[in-house]
PDB file of N, CA and C in Angstrom:
ATOM      1  N   UNK K   1      -9.404  -9.463  25.502  1.00  0.00           N
ATOM      2  CA  UNK K   1      -8.205  -8.656  25.520  1.00  0.00           C
ATOM      3  C   UNK K   1      -7.171  -9.343  24.628  1.00  0.00           C
ATOM      4  N   UNK K   2      -6.565  -8.550  23.794  1.00  0.00           N
ATOM      5  CA  UNK K   2      -5.515  -9.054  22.912  1.00  0.00           C
ATOM      6  C   UNK K   2      -4.153  -8.833  23.563  1.00  0.00           C
ATOM      7  N   UNK K   3      -3.169  -9.583  23.114  1.00  0.00           N
ATOM      8  CA  UNK K   3      -1.803  -9.436  23.620  1.00  0.00           C
ATOM      9  C   UNK K   3      -0.877  -9.146  22.451  1.00  0.00           C
ATOM     10  N   UNK K   4      -0.029  -8.142  22.640  1.00  0.00           N
ATOM     11  CA  UNK K   4       0.974  -7.774  21.636  1.00  0.00           C
ATOM     12  C   UNK K   4       2.302  -7.634  22.361  1.00  0.00           C
ATOM     13  N   UNK K   5       3.353  -8.081  21.721  1.00  0.00           N
ATOM     14  CA  UNK K   5       4.664  -7.958  22.346  1.00  0.00           C
ATOM     15  C   UNK K   5       5.271  -6.593  22.048  1.00  0.00           C
ATOM     16  N   UNK K   6       6.214  -6.216  22.878  1.00  0.00           N
ATOM     17  CA  UNK K   6       6.933  -4.959  22.684  1.00  0.00           C
ATOM     18  C   UNK K   6       7.647  -4.976  21.339  1.00  0.00           C
ATOM     19  N   UNK K   7       8.214  -6.109  21.002  1.00  0.00           N
ATOM     20  CA  UNK K   7       8.942  -6.205  19.730  1.00  0.00           C
ATOM     21  C   UNK K   7       8.003  -6.067  18.529  1.00  0.00           C
ATOM     22  N   UNK K   8       6.753  -6.550  18.652  1.00  0.00           N
ATOM     23  CA  UNK K   8       5.774  -6.363  17.571  1.00  0.00           C
ATOM     24  C   UNK K   8       5.511  -4.880  17.336  1.00  0.00           C
ATOM     25  N   UNK K   9       5.395  -4.138  18.424  1.00  0.00           N
ATOM     26  CA  UNK K   9       5.144  -2.693  18.315  1.00  0.00           C
ATOM     27  C   UNK K   9       6.367  -1.984  17.755  1.00  0.00           C
ATOM     28  N   UNK K  10       7.564  -2.411  18.185  1.00  0.00           N
ATOM     29  CA  UNK K  10       8.799  -1.800  17.691  1.00  0.00           C
ATOM     30  C   UNK K  10       8.961  -2.043  16.193  1.00  0.00           C
ATOM     31  N   UNK K  11       8.616  -3.230  15.740  1.00  0.00           N
ATOM     32  CA  UNK K  11       8.740  -3.563  14.314  1.00  0.00           C
ATOM     33  C   UNK K  11       7.699  -2.843  13.473  1.00  0.00           C
ATOM     34  N   UNK K  12       6.483  -2.744  13.992  1.00  0.00           N
ATOM     35  CA  UNK K  12       5.393  -2.158  13.219  1.00  0.00           C
ATOM     36  C   UNK K  12       4.485  -1.343  14.145  1.00  0.00           C
ATOM     37  N   UNK K  13       4.867  -0.088  14.430  1.00  0.00           N
ATOM     38  CA  UNK K  13       4.086   0.751  15.339  1.00  0.00           C
ATOM     39  C   UNK K  13       2.637   0.965  14.886  1.00  0.00           C
ATOM     40  N   UNK K  14       2.392   0.851  13.588  1.00  0.00           N
ATOM     41  CA  UNK K  14       1.041   1.065  13.077  1.00  0.00           C
ATOM     42  C   UNK K  14       0.066  -0.007  13.560  1.00  0.00           C
ATOM     43  N   UNK K  15       0.566  -1.048  14.200  1.00  0.00           N
ATOM     44  CA  UNK K  15      -0.301  -2.090  14.741  1.00  0.00           C
ATOM     45  C   UNK K  15      -1.293  -1.498  15.751  1.00  0.00           C
ATOM     46  N   UNK K  16      -0.939  -0.360  16.355  1.00  0.00           N
ATOM     47  CA  UNK K  16      -1.815   0.290  17.327  1.00  0.00           C
ATOM     48  C   UNK K  16      -2.819   1.245  16.696  1.00  0.00           C
ATOM     49  N   UNK K  17      -2.672   1.512  15.411  1.00  0.00           N
ATOM     50  CA  UNK K  17      -3.539   2.488  14.747  1.00  0.00           C
ATOM     51  C   UNK K  17      -5.008   2.078  14.700  1.00  0.00           C
ATOM     52  N   UNK K  18      -5.278   0.834  14.459  1.00  0.00           N
ATOM     53  CA  UNK K  18      -6.660   0.387  14.290  1.00  0.00           C
ATOM     54  C   UNK K  18      -7.133  -0.505  15.441  1.00  0.00           C
ATOM     55  N   UNK K  19      -6.724  -0.158  16.630  1.00  0.00           N
ATOM     56  CA  UNK K  19      -7.088  -0.957  17.794  1.00  0.00           C
ATOM     57  C   UNK K  19      -8.518  -0.639  18.210  1.00  0.00           C
ATOM     58  N   UNK K  20      -9.323  -1.670  18.355  1.00  0.00           N
ATOM     59  CA  UNK K  20     -10.690  -1.486  18.844  1.00  0.00           C
ATOM     60  C   UNK K  20     -10.938  -2.340  20.084  1.00  0.00           C
ATOM     61  N   UNK K  21      -9.872  -2.785  20.700  1.00  0.00           N
ATOM     62  CA  UNK K  21      -9.954  -3.635  21.873  1.00  0.00           C
ATOM     63  C   UNK K  21      -8.890  -3.180  22.875  1.00  0.00           C
ATOM     64  N   UNK K  22      -8.963  -3.684  24.058  1.00  0.00           N
ATOM     65  CA  UNK K  22      -7.927  -3.428  25.051  1.00  0.00           C
ATOM     66  C   UNK K  22      -6.780  -4.380  24.753  1.00  0.00           C
ATOM     67  N   UNK K  23      -5.567  -3.850  24.771  1.00  0.00           N
ATOM     68  CA  UNK K  23      -4.398  -4.666  24.425  1.00  0.00           C
ATOM     69  C   UNK K  23      -3.435  -4.712  25.602  1.00  0.00           C
ATOM     70  N   UNK K  24      -2.984  -5.893  25.895  1.00  0.00           N
ATOM     71  CA  UNK K  24      -1.976  -6.107  26.919  1.00  0.00           C
ATOM     72  C   UNK K  24      -0.615  -6.127  26.213  1.00  0.00           C
ATOM     73  N   UNK K  25       0.290  -5.280  26.656  1.00  0.00           N
ATOM     74  CA  UNK K  25       1.623  -5.213  26.045  1.00  0.00           C
ATOM     75  C   UNK K  25       2.574  -6.022  26.917  1.00  0.00           C
ATOM     76  N   UNK K  26       3.212  -7.016  26.298  1.00  0.00           N
ATOM     77  CA  UNK K  26       3.985  -8.002  27.038  1.00  0.00           C
ATOM     78  C   UNK K  26       5.413  -8.067  26.520  1.00  0.00           C
ATOM     79  N   UNK K  27       6.356  -8.257  27.440  1.00  0.00           N
ATOM     80  CA  UNK K  27       7.726  -8.572  27.075  1.00  0.00           C
ATOM     81  C   UNK K  27       7.758 -10.095  26.936  1.00  0.00           C
ATOM     82  N   UNK K  28       7.843 -10.569  25.714  1.00  0.00           N
ATOM     83  CA  UNK K  28       7.745 -12.015  25.487  1.00  0.00           C
ATOM     84  C   UNK K  28       8.938 -12.796  26.028  1.00  0.00           C
ATOM     85  N   UNK K  29      10.075 -12.152  26.200  1.00  0.00           N
ATOM     86  CA  UNK K  29      11.245 -12.847  26.761  1.00  0.00           C
ATOM     87  C   UNK K  29      10.997 -13.244  28.212  1.00  0.00           C
ATOM     88  N   UNK K  30      10.392 -12.327  28.972  1.00  0.00           N
ATOM     89  CA  UNK K  30      10.156 -12.576  30.401  1.00  0.00           C
ATOM     90  C   UNK K  30       8.690 -12.883  30.699  1.00  0.00           C
ATOM     91  N   UNK K  31       7.842 -12.759  29.694  1.00  0.00           N
ATOM     92  CA  UNK K  31       6.397 -12.949  29.835  1.00  0.00           C
ATOM     93  C   UNK K  31       5.799 -11.982  30.858  1.00  0.00           C
ATOM     94  N   UNK K  32       6.426 -10.814  30.998  1.00  0.00           N
ATOM     95  CA  UNK K  32       6.003  -9.794  31.955  1.00  0.00           C
ATOM     96  C   UNK K  32       5.119  -8.763  31.257  1.00  0.00           C
ATOM     97  N   UNK K  33       3.984  -8.462  31.862  1.00  0.00           N
ATOM     98  CA  UNK K  33       3.090  -7.438  31.320  1.00  0.00           C
ATOM     99  C   UNK K  33       3.715  -6.078  31.599  1.00  0.00           C
ATOM    100  N   UNK K  34       3.897  -5.290  30.551  1.00  0.00           N
ATOM    101  CA  UNK K  34       4.513  -3.970  30.691  1.00  0.00           C
ATOM    102  C   UNK K  34       3.489  -2.847  30.714  1.00  0.00           C
ATOM    103  N   UNK K  35       2.309  -3.111  30.193  1.00  0.00           N
ATOM    104  CA  UNK K  35       1.293  -2.073  30.202  1.00  0.00           C
ATOM    105  C   UNK K  35       0.039  -2.522  29.489  1.00  0.00           C
ATOM    106  N   UNK K  36      -0.933  -1.639  29.536  1.00  0.00           N
ATOM    107  CA  UNK K  36      -2.212  -1.871  28.883  1.00  0.00           C
ATOM    108  C   UNK K  36      -2.442  -0.704  27.927  1.00  0.00           C
ATOM    109  N   UNK K  37      -2.840  -1.028  26.724  1.00  0.00           N
ATOM    110  CA  UNK K  37      -3.145   0.006  25.733  1.00  0.00           C
ATOM    111  C   UNK K  37      -4.651   0.050  25.551  1.00  0.00           C
ATOM    112  N   UNK K  38      -5.201   1.245  25.716  1.00  0.00           N
ATOM    113  CA  UNK K  38      -6.628   1.463  25.508  1.00  0.00           C
ATOM    114  C   UNK K  38      -6.740   2.569  24.472  1.00  0.00           C
ATOM    115  N   UNK K  39      -7.491   2.333  23.433  1.00  0.00           N
ATOM    116  CA  UNK K  39      -7.631   3.313  22.355  1.00  0.00           C
ATOM    117  C   UNK K  39      -8.224   4.625  22.846  1.00  0.00           C
ATOM    118  N   UNK K  40      -7.909   5.686  22.159  1.00  0.00           N
ATOM    119  CA  UNK K  40      -8.354   7.030  22.544  1.00  0.00           C
ATOM    120  C   UNK K  40      -9.874   7.157  22.531  1.00  0.00           C
ATOM    121  N   UNK K  41     -10.562   6.348  21.741  1.00  0.00           N
ATOM    122  CA  UNK K  41     -12.028   6.400  21.700  1.00  0.00           C
ATOM    123  C   UNK K  41     -12.655   6.038  23.048  1.00  0.00           C
ATOM    124  N   UNK K  42     -11.939   5.286  23.865  1.00  0.00           N
ATOM    125  CA  UNK K  42     -12.474   4.826  25.143  1.00  0.00           C
ATOM    126  C   UNK K  42     -12.125   5.730  26.321  1.00  0.00           C
ATOM    127  N   UNK K  43     -11.407   6.800  26.086  1.00  0.00           N
ATOM    128  CA  UNK K  43     -10.993   7.702  27.171  1.00  0.00           C
ATOM    129  C   UNK K  43     -12.180   8.241  27.970  1.00  0.00           C
ATOM    130  N   UNK K  44     -13.283   8.650  27.338  1.00  0.00           N
ATOM    131  CA  UNK K  44     -14.400   9.159  28.147  1.00  0.00           C
ATOM    132  C   UNK K  44     -14.912   8.163  29.192  1.00  0.00           C
ATOM    133  N   UNK K  45     -14.798   6.875  28.909  1.00  0.00           N
ATOM    134  CA  UNK K  45     -15.271   5.858  29.843  1.00  0.00           C
ATOM    135  C   UNK K  45     -14.370   5.714  31.060  1.00  0.00           C
ATOM    136  N   UNK K  46     -13.104   6.053  30.916  1.00  0.00           N
ATOM    137  CA  UNK K  46     -12.151   5.814  31.998  1.00  0.00           C
ATOM    138  C   UNK K  46     -11.440   7.080  32.471  1.00  0.00           C
ATOM    139  N   UNK K  47     -11.931   8.233  32.057  1.00  0.00           N
ATOM    140  CA  UNK K  47     -11.271   9.495  32.391  1.00  0.00           C
ATOM    141  C   UNK K  47     -11.108   9.692  33.904  1.00  0.00           C
ATOM    142  N   UNK K  48     -12.162   9.457  34.668  1.00  0.00           N
ATOM    143  CA  UNK K  48     -12.084   9.641  36.120  1.00  0.00           C
ATOM    144  C   UNK K  48     -11.084   8.665  36.744  1.00  0.00           C
ATOM    145  N   UNK K  49     -11.044   7.455  36.241  1.00  0.00           N
ATOM    146  CA  UNK K  49     -10.112   6.459  36.759  1.00  0.00           C
ATOM    147  C   UNK K  49      -8.667   6.867  36.464  1.00  0.00           C
ATOM    148  N   UNK K  50      -8.427   7.391  35.279  1.00  0.00           N
ATOM    149  CA  UNK K  50      -7.084   7.853  34.916  1.00  0.00           C
ATOM    150  C   UNK K  50      -6.654   8.989  35.843  1.00  0.00           C
ATOM    151  N   UNK K  51      -7.551   9.926  36.097  1.00  0.00           N
ATOM    152  CA  UNK K  51      -7.232  11.045  36.988  1.00  0.00           C
ATOM    153  C   UNK K  51      -6.923  10.558  38.398  1.00  0.00           C
ATOM    154  N   UNK K  52      -7.662   9.565  38.885  1.00  0.00           N
ATOM    155  CA  UNK K  52      -7.420   9.013  40.212  1.00  0.00           C
ATOM    156  C   UNK K  52      -6.058   8.320  40.268  1.00  0.00           C
ATOM    157  N   UNK K  53      -5.722   7.571  39.225  1.00  0.00           N
ATOM    158  CA  UNK K  53      -4.419   6.900  39.161  1.00  0.00           C
ATOM    159  C   UNK K  53      -3.296   7.927  39.146  1.00  0.00           C
ATOM    160  N   UNK K  54      -3.453   8.972  38.323  1.00  0.00           N
ATOM    161  CA  UNK K  54      -2.436  10.026  38.267  1.00  0.00           C
ATOM    162  C   UNK K  54      -2.265  10.686  39.636  1.00  0.00           C
ATOM    163  N   UNK K  55      -3.378  10.960  40.334  1.00  0.00           N
ATOM    164  CA  UNK K  55      -3.309  11.596  41.654  1.00  0.00           C
ATOM    165  C   UNK K  55      -2.585  10.693  42.647  1.00  0.00           C
ATOM    166  N   UNK K  56      -2.919   9.405  42.652  1.00  0.00           N
ATOM    167  CA  UNK K  56      -2.278   8.479  43.591  1.00  0.00           C
ATOM    168  C   UNK K  56      -0.782   8.358  43.328  1.00  0.00           C
ATOM    169  N   UNK K  57      -0.389   8.362  42.051  1.00  0.00           N
ATOM    170  CA  UNK K  57       1.035   8.304  41.716  1.00  0.00           C
ATOM    171  C   UNK K  57       1.731   9.597  42.155  1.00  0.00           C
ATOM    172  N   UNK K  58       1.077  10.748  41.935  1.00  0.00           N
ATOM    173  CA  UNK K  58       1.635  12.037  42.367  1.00  0.00           C
ATOM    174  C   UNK K  58       1.795  12.046  43.882  1.00  0.00           C
ATOM    175  N   UNK K  59       0.760  11.570  44.588  1.00  0.00           N
ATOM    176  CA  UNK K  59       0.796  11.546  46.041  1.00  0.00           C
ATOM    177  C   UNK K  59       1.925  10.648  46.541  1.00  0.00           C
ATOM    178  N   UNK K  60       2.103   9.511  45.912  1.00  0.00           N
ATOM    179  CA  UNK K  60       3.165   8.588  46.305  1.00  0.00           C
ATOM    180  C   UNK K  60       4.543   9.226  46.106  1.00  0.00           C
ATOM    181  N   UNK K  61       4.735   9.927  44.976  1.00  0.00           N
ATOM    182  CA  UNK K  61       6.018  10.581  44.698  1.00  0.00           C
ATOM    183  C   UNK K  61       6.285  11.738  45.656  1.00  0.00           C
ATOM    184  N   UNK K  62       5.230  12.416  46.097  1.00  0.00           N
ATOM    185  CA  UNK K  62       5.381  13.641  46.884  1.00  0.00           C
ATOM    186  C   UNK K  62       5.061  13.473  48.360  1.00  0.00           C
ATOM    187  N   UNK K  63       4.862  12.255  48.814  1.00  0.00           N
ATOM    188  CA  UNK K  63       4.457  12.000  50.191  1.00  0.00           C
ATOM    189  C   UNK K  63       5.449  12.567  51.203  1.00  0.00           C
ATOM    190  N   UNK K  64       6.737  12.360  50.987  1.00  0.00           N
ATOM    191  CA  UNK K  64       7.738  12.839  51.942  1.00  0.00           C
ATOM    192  C   UNK K  64       7.713  14.360  52.056  1.00  0.00           C
ATOM    193  N   UNK K  65       7.594  15.033  50.923  1.00  0.00           N
ATOM    194  CA  UNK K  65       7.543  16.492  50.937  1.00  0.00           C
ATOM    195  C   UNK K  65       6.305  17.024  51.629  1.00  0.00           C
ATOM    196  N   UNK K  66       5.174  16.361  51.413  1.00  0.00           N
ATOM    197  CA  UNK K  66       3.937  16.782  52.060  1.00  0.00           C
ATOM    198  C   UNK K  66       4.006  16.572  53.574  1.00  0.00           C
ATOM    199  N   UNK K  67       4.605  15.458  53.996  1.00  0.00           N
ATOM    200  CA  UNK K  67       4.746  15.200  55.427  1.00  0.00           C
ATOM    201  C   UNK K  67       5.663  16.235  56.074  1.00  0.00           C
ATOM    202  N   UNK K  68       6.737  16.611  55.384  1.00  0.00           N
ATOM    203  CA  UNK K  68       7.660  17.620  55.911  1.00  0.00           C
ATOM    204  C   UNK K  68       6.953  18.968  56.033  1.00  0.00           C
ATOM    205  N   UNK K  69       6.126  19.312  55.046  1.00  0.00           N
ATOM    206  CA  UNK K  69       5.383  20.573  55.101  1.00  0.00           C
ATOM    207  C   UNK K  69       4.405  20.581  56.266  1.00  0.00           C
ATOM    208  N   UNK K  70       3.746  19.452  56.487  1.00  0.00           N
ATOM    209  CA  UNK K  70       2.786  19.365  57.584  1.00  0.00           C
ATOM    210  C   UNK K  70       3.487  19.579  58.925  1.00  0.00           C
ATOM    211  N   UNK K  71       4.677  18.992  59.086  1.00  0.00           N
ATOM    212  CA  UNK K  71       5.429  19.165  60.340  1.00  0.00           C
ATOM    213  C   UNK K  71       5.884  20.612  60.505  1.00  0.00           C
ATOM    214  N   UNK K  72       6.242  21.239  59.389  1.00  0.00           N
ATOM    215  CA  UNK K  72       6.714  22.628  59.424  1.00  0.00           C
ATOM    216  C   UNK K  72       5.615  23.565  59.914  1.00  0.00           C
ATOM    217  N   UNK K  73       4.369  23.279  59.538  1.00  0.00           N
ATOM    218  CA  UNK K  73       3.251  24.145  59.910  1.00  0.00           C
ATOM    219  C   UNK K  73       2.495  23.656  61.142  1.00  0.00           C
ATOM    220  N   UNK K  74       3.017  22.627  61.784  1.00  0.00           N
ATOM    221  CA  UNK K  74       2.372  22.068  62.969  1.00  0.00           C
ATOM    222  C   UNK K  74       2.265  23.132  64.056  1.00  0.00           C
ATOM    223  N   UNK K  75       1.094  23.298  64.592  1.00  0.00           N
ATOM    224  CA  UNK K  75       0.878  24.269  65.653  1.00  0.00           C
ATOM    225  C   UNK K  75       0.636  25.685  65.165  1.00  0.00           C
ATOM    226  N   UNK K  76       0.772  25.928  63.879  1.00  0.00           N
ATOM    227  CA  UNK K  76       0.597  27.273  63.329  1.00  0.00           C
ATOM    228  C   UNK K  76      -0.823  27.779  63.551  1.00  0.00           C
ATOM    229  N   UNK K  77      -1.815  26.918  63.323  1.00  0.00           N
ATOM    230  CA  UNK K  77      -3.201  27.343  63.486  1.00  0.00           C
ATOM    231  C   UNK K  77      -3.525  27.631  64.955  1.00  0.00           C
ATOM    232  N   UNK K  78      -3.020  26.802  65.854  1.00  0.00           N
ATOM    233  CA  UNK K  78      -3.246  27.050  67.280  1.00  0.00           C
ATOM    234  C   UNK K  78      -2.655  28.388  67.692  1.00  0.00           C
ATOM    235  N   UNK K  79      -1.470  28.672  67.194  1.00  0.00           N
ATOM    236  CA  UNK K  79      -0.805  29.941  67.513  1.00  0.00           C
ATOM    237  C   UNK K  79      -1.596  31.120  66.948  1.00  0.00           C
ATOM    238  N   UNK K  80      -2.091  30.990  65.723  1.00  0.00           N
ATOM    239  CA  UNK K  80      -2.856  32.069  65.095  1.00  0.00           C
ATOM    240  C   UNK K  80      -4.160  32.317  65.845  1.00  0.00           C
ATOM    241  N   UNK K  81      -4.839  31.240  66.247  1.00  0.00           N
ATOM    242  CA  UNK K  81      -6.093  31.383  66.988  1.00  0.00           C
ATOM    243  C   UNK K  81      -5.842  32.069  68.333  1.00  0.00           C
ATOM    244  N   UNK K  82      -4.771  31.692  69.014  1.00  0.00           N
ATOM    245  CA  UNK K  82      -4.441  32.314  70.306  1.00  0.00           C
ATOM    246  C   UNK K  82      -4.163  33.803  70.113  1.00  0.00           C
ATOM    247  N   UNK K  83      -3.396  34.128  69.077  1.00  0.00           N
ATOM    248  CA  UNK K  83      -3.061  35.534  68.829  1.00  0.00           C
ATOM    249  C   UNK K  83      -4.310  36.341  68.501  1.00  0.00           C
ATOM    250  N   UNK K  84      -5.195  35.789  67.686  1.00  0.00           N
ATOM    251  CA  UNK K  84      -6.442  36.492  67.373  1.00  0.00           C
ATOM    252  C   UNK K  84      -7.295  36.663  68.614  1.00  0.00           C
ATOM    253  N   UNK K  85      -7.351  35.620  69.445  1.00  0.00           N
ATOM    254  CA  UNK K  85      -8.112  35.712  70.695  1.00  0.00           C
ATOM    255  C   UNK K  85      -7.554  36.781  71.606  1.00  0.00           C
ATOM    256  N   UNK K  86      -6.218  36.868  71.717  1.00  0.00           N
ATOM    257  CA  UNK K  86      -5.578  37.883  72.550  1.00  0.00           C
ATOM    258  C   UNK K  86      -5.911  39.278  72.033  1.00  0.00           C
ATOM    259  N   UNK K  87      -5.915  39.447  70.732  1.00  0.00           N
ATOM    260  CA  UNK K  87      -6.208  40.771  70.153  1.00  0.00           C
ATOM    261  C   UNK K  87      -7.651  41.168  70.412  1.00  0.00           C
ATOM    262  N   UNK K  88      -8.553  40.208  70.315  1.00  0.00           N
ATOM    263  CA  UNK K  88      -9.960  40.521  70.555  1.00  0.00           C
ATOM    264  C   UNK K  88     -10.186  40.920  72.020  1.00  0.00           C
ATOM    265  N   UNK K  89      -9.492  40.282  72.927  1.00  0.00           N
ATOM    266  CA  UNK K  89      -9.651  40.571  74.355  1.00  0.00           C
ATOM    267  C   UNK K  89      -9.028  41.906  74.722  1.00  0.00           C
ATOM    268  N   UNK K  90      -7.829  42.202  74.194  1.00  0.00           N
ATOM    269  CA  UNK K  90      -7.078  43.395  74.621  1.00  0.00           C
ATOM    270  C   UNK K  90      -7.303  44.614  73.721  1.00  0.00           C
ATOM    271  N   UNK K  91      -8.008  44.471  72.610  1.00  0.00           N
ATOM    272  CA  UNK K  91      -8.197  45.601  71.706  1.00  0.00           C
ATOM    273  C   UNK K  91      -9.498  46.362  71.968  1.00  0.00           C
ATOM    274  N   UNK K  92     -10.109  46.198  73.097  1.00  0.00           N
ATOM    275  CA  UNK K  92     -11.389  46.876  73.394  1.00  0.00           C
ATOM    276  C   UNK K  92     -11.253  48.337  73.385  1.00  0.00           C
TER     277      UNK K  92
END
């Protein structure tokens, strides 16, 4: 794995044009890894992993809304089943 700084990319963006390796993008001031660059040729190898990461990030962002929706519909199925059962019994 190669390492390139953010400032290297800012100075010369074409440095990413001929990448044939995985590159770690680092902020050299703080020595903090900011991301990983993988060339487009390698997307088929990691497509499923990318989709899983995107889903987990979406789920994390939307967790509160999903929990609120679940509470809103709590008991709805039990009520529907009871109503259908009542109709079947009394609609003879």
